[in-house]
mmCIF file of C-alpha atoms in Angstrom:
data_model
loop_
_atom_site.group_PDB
_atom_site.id
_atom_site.type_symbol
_atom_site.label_atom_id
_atom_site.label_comp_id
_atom_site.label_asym_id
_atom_site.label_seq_id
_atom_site.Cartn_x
_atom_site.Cartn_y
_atom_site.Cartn_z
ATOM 1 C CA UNK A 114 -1.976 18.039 -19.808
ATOM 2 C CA UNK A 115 -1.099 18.856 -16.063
ATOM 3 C CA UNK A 116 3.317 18.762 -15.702
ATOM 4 C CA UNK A 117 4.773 18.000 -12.636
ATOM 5 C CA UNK A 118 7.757 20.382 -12.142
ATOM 6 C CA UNK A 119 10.481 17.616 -11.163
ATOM 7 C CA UNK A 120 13.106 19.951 -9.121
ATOM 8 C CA UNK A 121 14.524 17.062 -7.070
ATOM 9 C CA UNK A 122 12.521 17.528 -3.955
ATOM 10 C CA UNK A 123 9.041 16.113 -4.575
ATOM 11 C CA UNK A 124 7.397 13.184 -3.461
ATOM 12 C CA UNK A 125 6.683 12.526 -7.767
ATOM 13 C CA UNK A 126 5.388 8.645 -7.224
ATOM 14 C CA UNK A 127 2.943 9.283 -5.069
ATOM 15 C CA UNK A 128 1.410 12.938 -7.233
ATOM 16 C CA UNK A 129 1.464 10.897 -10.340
ATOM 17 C CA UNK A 130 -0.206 7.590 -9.219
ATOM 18 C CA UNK A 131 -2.548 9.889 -8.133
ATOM 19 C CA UNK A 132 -3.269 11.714 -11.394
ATOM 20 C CA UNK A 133 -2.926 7.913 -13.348
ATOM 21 C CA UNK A 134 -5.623 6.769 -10.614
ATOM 22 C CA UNK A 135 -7.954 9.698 -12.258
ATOM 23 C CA UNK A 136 -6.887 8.857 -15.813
ATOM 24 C CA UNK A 137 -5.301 12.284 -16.545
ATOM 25 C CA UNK A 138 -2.696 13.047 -18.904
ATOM 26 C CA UNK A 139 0.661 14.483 -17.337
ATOM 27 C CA UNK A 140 4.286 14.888 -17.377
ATOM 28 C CA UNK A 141 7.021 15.047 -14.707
ATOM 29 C CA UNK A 142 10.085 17.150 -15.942
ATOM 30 C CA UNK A 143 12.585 20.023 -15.534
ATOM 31 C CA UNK A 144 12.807 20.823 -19.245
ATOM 32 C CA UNK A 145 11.136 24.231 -19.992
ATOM 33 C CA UNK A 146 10.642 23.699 -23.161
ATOM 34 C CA UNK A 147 8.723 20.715 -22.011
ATOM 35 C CA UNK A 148 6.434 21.813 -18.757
ATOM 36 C CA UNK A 149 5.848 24.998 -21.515
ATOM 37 C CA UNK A 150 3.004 22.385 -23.045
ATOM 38 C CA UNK A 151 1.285 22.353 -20.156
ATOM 39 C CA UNK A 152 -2.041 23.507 -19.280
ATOM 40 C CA UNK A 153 -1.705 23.391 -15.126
ATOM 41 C CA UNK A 154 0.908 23.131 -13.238
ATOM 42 C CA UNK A 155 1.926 20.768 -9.506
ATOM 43 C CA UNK A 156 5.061 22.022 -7.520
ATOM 44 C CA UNK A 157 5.445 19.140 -4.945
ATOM 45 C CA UNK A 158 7.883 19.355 -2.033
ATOM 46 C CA UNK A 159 9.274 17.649 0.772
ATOM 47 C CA UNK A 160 12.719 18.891 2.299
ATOM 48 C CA UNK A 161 13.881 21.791 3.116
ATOM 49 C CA UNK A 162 12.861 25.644 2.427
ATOM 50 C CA UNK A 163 16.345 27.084 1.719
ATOM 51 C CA UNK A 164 17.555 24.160 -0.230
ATOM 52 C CA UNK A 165 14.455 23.708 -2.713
ATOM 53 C CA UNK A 166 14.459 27.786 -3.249
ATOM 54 C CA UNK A 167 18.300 27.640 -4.319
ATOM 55 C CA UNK A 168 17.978 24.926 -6.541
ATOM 56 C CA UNK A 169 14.911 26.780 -7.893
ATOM 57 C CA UNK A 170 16.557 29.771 -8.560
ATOM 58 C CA UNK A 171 20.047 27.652 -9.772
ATOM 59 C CA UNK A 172 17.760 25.892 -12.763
ATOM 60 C CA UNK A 173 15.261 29.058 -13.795
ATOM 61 C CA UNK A 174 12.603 27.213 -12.770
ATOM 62 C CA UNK A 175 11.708 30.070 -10.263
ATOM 63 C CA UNK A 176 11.184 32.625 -12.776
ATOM 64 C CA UNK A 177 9.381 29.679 -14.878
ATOM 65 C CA UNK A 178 7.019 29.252 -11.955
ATOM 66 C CA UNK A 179 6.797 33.454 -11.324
ATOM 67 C CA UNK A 180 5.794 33.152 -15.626
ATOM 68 C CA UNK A 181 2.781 30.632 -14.900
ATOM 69 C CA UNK A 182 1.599 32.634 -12.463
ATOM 70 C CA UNK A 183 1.430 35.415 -14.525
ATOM 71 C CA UNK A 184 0.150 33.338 -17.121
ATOM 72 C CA UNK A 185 -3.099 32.644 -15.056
ATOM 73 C CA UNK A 186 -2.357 28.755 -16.075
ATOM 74 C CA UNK A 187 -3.469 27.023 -12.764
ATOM 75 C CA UNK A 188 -0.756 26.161 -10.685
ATOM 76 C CA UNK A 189 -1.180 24.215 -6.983
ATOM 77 C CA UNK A 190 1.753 23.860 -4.549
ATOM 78 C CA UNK A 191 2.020 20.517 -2.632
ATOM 79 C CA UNK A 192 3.178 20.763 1.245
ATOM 80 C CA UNK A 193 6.741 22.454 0.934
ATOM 81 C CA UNK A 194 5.995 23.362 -2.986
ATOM 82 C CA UNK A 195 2.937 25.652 -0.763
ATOM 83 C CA UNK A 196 4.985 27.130 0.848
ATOM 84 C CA UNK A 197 7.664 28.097 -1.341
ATOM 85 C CA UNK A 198 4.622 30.318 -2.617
ATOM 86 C CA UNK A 199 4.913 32.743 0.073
ATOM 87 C CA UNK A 200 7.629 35.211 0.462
ATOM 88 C CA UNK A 201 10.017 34.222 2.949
ATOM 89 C CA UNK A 202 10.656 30.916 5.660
ATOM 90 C CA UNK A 203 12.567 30.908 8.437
ATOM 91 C CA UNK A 204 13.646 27.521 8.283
ATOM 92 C CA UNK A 205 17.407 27.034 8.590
ATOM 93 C CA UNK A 206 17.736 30.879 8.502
ATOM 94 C CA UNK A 207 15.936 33.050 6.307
ATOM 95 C CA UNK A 208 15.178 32.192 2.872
ATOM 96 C CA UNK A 209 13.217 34.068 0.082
ATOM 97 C CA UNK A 210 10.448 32.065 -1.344
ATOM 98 C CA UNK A 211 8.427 32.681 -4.766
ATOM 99 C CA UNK A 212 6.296 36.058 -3.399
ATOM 100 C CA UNK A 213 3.575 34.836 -5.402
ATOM 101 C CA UNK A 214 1.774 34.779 -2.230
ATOM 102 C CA UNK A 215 1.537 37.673 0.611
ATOM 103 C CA UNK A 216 2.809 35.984 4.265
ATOM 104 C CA UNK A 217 5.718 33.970 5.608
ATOM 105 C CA UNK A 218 6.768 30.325 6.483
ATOM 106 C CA UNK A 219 7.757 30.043 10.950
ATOM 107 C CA UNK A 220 7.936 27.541 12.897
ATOM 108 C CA UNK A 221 5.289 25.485 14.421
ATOM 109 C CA UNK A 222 5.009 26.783 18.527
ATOM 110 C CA UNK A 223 5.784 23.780 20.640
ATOM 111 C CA UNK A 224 3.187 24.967 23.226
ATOM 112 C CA UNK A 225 -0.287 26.310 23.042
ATOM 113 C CA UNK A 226 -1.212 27.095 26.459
ATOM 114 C CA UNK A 227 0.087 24.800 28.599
ATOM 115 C CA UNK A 228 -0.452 21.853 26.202
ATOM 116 C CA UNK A 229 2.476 20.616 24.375
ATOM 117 C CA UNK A 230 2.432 20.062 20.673
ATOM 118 C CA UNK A 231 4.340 17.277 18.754
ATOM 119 C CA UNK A 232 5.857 18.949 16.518
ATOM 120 C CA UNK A 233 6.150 17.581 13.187
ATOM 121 C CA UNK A 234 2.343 18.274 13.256
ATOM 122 C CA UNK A 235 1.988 14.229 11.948
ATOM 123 C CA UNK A 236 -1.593 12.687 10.937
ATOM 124 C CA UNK A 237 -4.709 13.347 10.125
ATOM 125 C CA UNK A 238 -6.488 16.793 10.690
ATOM 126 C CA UNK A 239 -9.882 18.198 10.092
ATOM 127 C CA UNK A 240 -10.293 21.589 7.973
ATOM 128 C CA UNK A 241 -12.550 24.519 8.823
ATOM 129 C CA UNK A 242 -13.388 26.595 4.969
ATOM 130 C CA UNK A 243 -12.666 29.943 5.647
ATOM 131 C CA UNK A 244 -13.205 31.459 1.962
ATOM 132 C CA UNK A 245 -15.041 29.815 -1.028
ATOM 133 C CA UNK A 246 -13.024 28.546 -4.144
ATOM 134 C CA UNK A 247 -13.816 26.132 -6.588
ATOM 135 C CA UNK A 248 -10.856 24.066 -5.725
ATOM 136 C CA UNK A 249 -12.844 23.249 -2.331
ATOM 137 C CA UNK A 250 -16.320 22.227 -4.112
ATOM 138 C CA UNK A 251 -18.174 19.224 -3.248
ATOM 139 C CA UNK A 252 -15.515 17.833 -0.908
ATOM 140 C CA UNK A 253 -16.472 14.496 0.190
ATOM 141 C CA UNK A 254 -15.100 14.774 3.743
ATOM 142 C CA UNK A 255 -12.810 17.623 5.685
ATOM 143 C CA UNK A 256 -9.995 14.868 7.218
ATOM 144 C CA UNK A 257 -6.391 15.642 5.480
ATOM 145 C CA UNK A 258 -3.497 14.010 6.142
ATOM 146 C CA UNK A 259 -0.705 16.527 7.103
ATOM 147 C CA UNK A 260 3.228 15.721 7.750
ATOM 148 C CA UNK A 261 4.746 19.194 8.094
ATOM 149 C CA UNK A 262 6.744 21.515 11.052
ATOM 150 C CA UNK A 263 6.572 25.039 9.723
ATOM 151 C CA UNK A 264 3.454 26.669 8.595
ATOM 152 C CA UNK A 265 2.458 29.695 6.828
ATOM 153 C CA UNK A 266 1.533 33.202 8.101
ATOM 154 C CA UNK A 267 -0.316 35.724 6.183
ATOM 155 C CA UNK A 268 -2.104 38.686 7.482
ATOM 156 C CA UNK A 269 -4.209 38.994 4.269
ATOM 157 C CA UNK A 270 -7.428 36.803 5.256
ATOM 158 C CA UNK A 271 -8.215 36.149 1.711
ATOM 159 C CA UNK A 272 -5.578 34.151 0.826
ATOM 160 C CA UNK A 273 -6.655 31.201 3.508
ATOM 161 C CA UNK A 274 -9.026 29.184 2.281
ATOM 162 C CA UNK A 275 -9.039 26.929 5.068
ATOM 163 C CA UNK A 276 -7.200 25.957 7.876
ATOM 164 C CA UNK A 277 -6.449 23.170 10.409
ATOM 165 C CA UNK A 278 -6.349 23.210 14.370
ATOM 166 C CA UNK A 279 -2.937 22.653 16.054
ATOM 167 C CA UNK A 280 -1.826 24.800 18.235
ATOM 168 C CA UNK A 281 -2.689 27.706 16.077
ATOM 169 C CA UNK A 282 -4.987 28.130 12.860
ATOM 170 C CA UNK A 283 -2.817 26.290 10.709
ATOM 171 C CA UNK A 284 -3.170 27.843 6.859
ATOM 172 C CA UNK A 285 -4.480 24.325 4.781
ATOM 173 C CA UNK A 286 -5.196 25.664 1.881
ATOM 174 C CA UNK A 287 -4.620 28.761 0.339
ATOM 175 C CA UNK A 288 -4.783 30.666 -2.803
ATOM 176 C CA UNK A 289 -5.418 33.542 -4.850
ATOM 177 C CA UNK A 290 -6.040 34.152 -8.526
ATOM 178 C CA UNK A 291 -4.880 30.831 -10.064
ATOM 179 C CA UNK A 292 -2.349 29.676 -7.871
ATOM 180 C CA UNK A 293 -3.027 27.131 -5.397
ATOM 181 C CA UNK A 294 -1.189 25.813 -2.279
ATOM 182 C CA UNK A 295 -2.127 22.591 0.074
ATOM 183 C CA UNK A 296 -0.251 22.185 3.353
ATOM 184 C CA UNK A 297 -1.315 18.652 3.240
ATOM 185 C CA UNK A 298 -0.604 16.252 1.175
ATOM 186 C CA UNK A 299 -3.904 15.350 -0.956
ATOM 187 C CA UNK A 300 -2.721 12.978 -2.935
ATOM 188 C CA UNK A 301 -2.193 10.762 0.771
ATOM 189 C CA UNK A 302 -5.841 12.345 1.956
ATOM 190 C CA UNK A 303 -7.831 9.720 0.804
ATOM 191 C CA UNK A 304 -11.968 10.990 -0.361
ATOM 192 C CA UNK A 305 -11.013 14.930 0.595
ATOM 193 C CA UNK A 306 -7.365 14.880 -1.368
ATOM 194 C CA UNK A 307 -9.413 13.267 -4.765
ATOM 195 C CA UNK A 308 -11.827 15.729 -4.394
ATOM 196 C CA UNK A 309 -9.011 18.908 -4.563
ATOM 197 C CA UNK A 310 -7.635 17.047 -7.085
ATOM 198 C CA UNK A 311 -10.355 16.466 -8.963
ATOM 199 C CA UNK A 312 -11.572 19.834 -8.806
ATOM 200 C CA UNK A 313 -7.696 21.199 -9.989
ATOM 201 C CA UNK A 314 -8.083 19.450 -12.636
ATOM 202 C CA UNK A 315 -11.330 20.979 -13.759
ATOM 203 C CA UNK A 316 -9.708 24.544 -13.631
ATOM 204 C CA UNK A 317 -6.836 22.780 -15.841
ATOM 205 C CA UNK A 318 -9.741 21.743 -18.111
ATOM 206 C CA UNK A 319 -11.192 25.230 -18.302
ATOM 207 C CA UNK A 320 -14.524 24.307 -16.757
ATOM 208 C CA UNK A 321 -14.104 26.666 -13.735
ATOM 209 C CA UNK A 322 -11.868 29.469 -14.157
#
């Protein structure tokens, strides 16, 4: 069973039609006793950095998350939930984040060269692999769909498992070990978004660890 860790800032309809679309078991909650019955884990987000960390940190559930990483249960972070991964974010001052992850959350540059940037980075984007994982077999396309204005930087290569263009080398997916992290959001990414999806769920299952 894959659990949905329901902290109050995740976008929970659209994760779990998602899973029900692929006829796999799951359960949205805050309870620890009950996301302990798990077998893989999804940390959604939308919102804010600061506020989704102190809530975190208010319920336990960021030492429950820090546990399921140690665990080496698979675990993939959704948008802001990938983030919160990482160690710190700028956003509305500086925040501590997870540190399950080496690198930080800035802000997405306005300007690259002497092009201007929209900034949410809004829409559809194409991804370039940068390291092999199993959660990035067999995709059936590279187009994600992206709604997001601070991205992730991490000076260990290895941890980027592919990126988008936009500006910079915006960090797509990432992940070491068995945690996980999408910037986009794949459950809105049409063919490419099953695929990830699909292929989380096989790790949950045990056929690719």
């Amino acid at each position: 069973m894959i659990a949905i860790i329901d902290y109050g800032m995740g976008n929970l309809y659209s994760v779990s039609k998602a899973l029900e679309r692929m006829n796999v078991e799951y359960t949205i909650s805050n309870d620890i006793d009950v996301l302990n019955e798990a077998s893989g884990y999804i940390l959604p987000g939308v919102g804010s950095f600061k506020d989704a960390m102190s809530i975190l940190n208010e319920t336990g559930l960021a030492q429950f998350v820090k546990d399921i990483a140690e665990s080496r249960k698979p675990l993939l972070g959704i948008c802001l939930g990938m983030q919160l991964l990482f160690e710190q974010s700028e956003e509305n001052g500086l925040a501590k984040g997870l540190s399950l992850l080496p690198g930080n959350v800035v802000k997405i540059p306005e300007n690259a060269g002497e092009e201007k940037l929209k900034v949410p980075h809004m829409g559809w984007n194409d991804l370039t692999i940068k390291n092999e994982s199993p959660l990035l077999e067999n995709l059936e396309t590279n187009f994600a769909y992206f709604v997001h204005s601070y991205y992730v930087k991490s000076e260990e290569a290895e941890v980027v498992l592919a990126t988008a263009p936009y500006g910079v080398d915006v960090p797509a997916v990432v992940g070491r070990g068995n945690v996980f992290g999408t910037q986009f959001h794949p459950e809105k990414s049409s063919g490419l978004g099953l695929s990830i999806l699909q292929n989380f769920i096989k790790m949950v299952e045990g056929e690719k660890r």
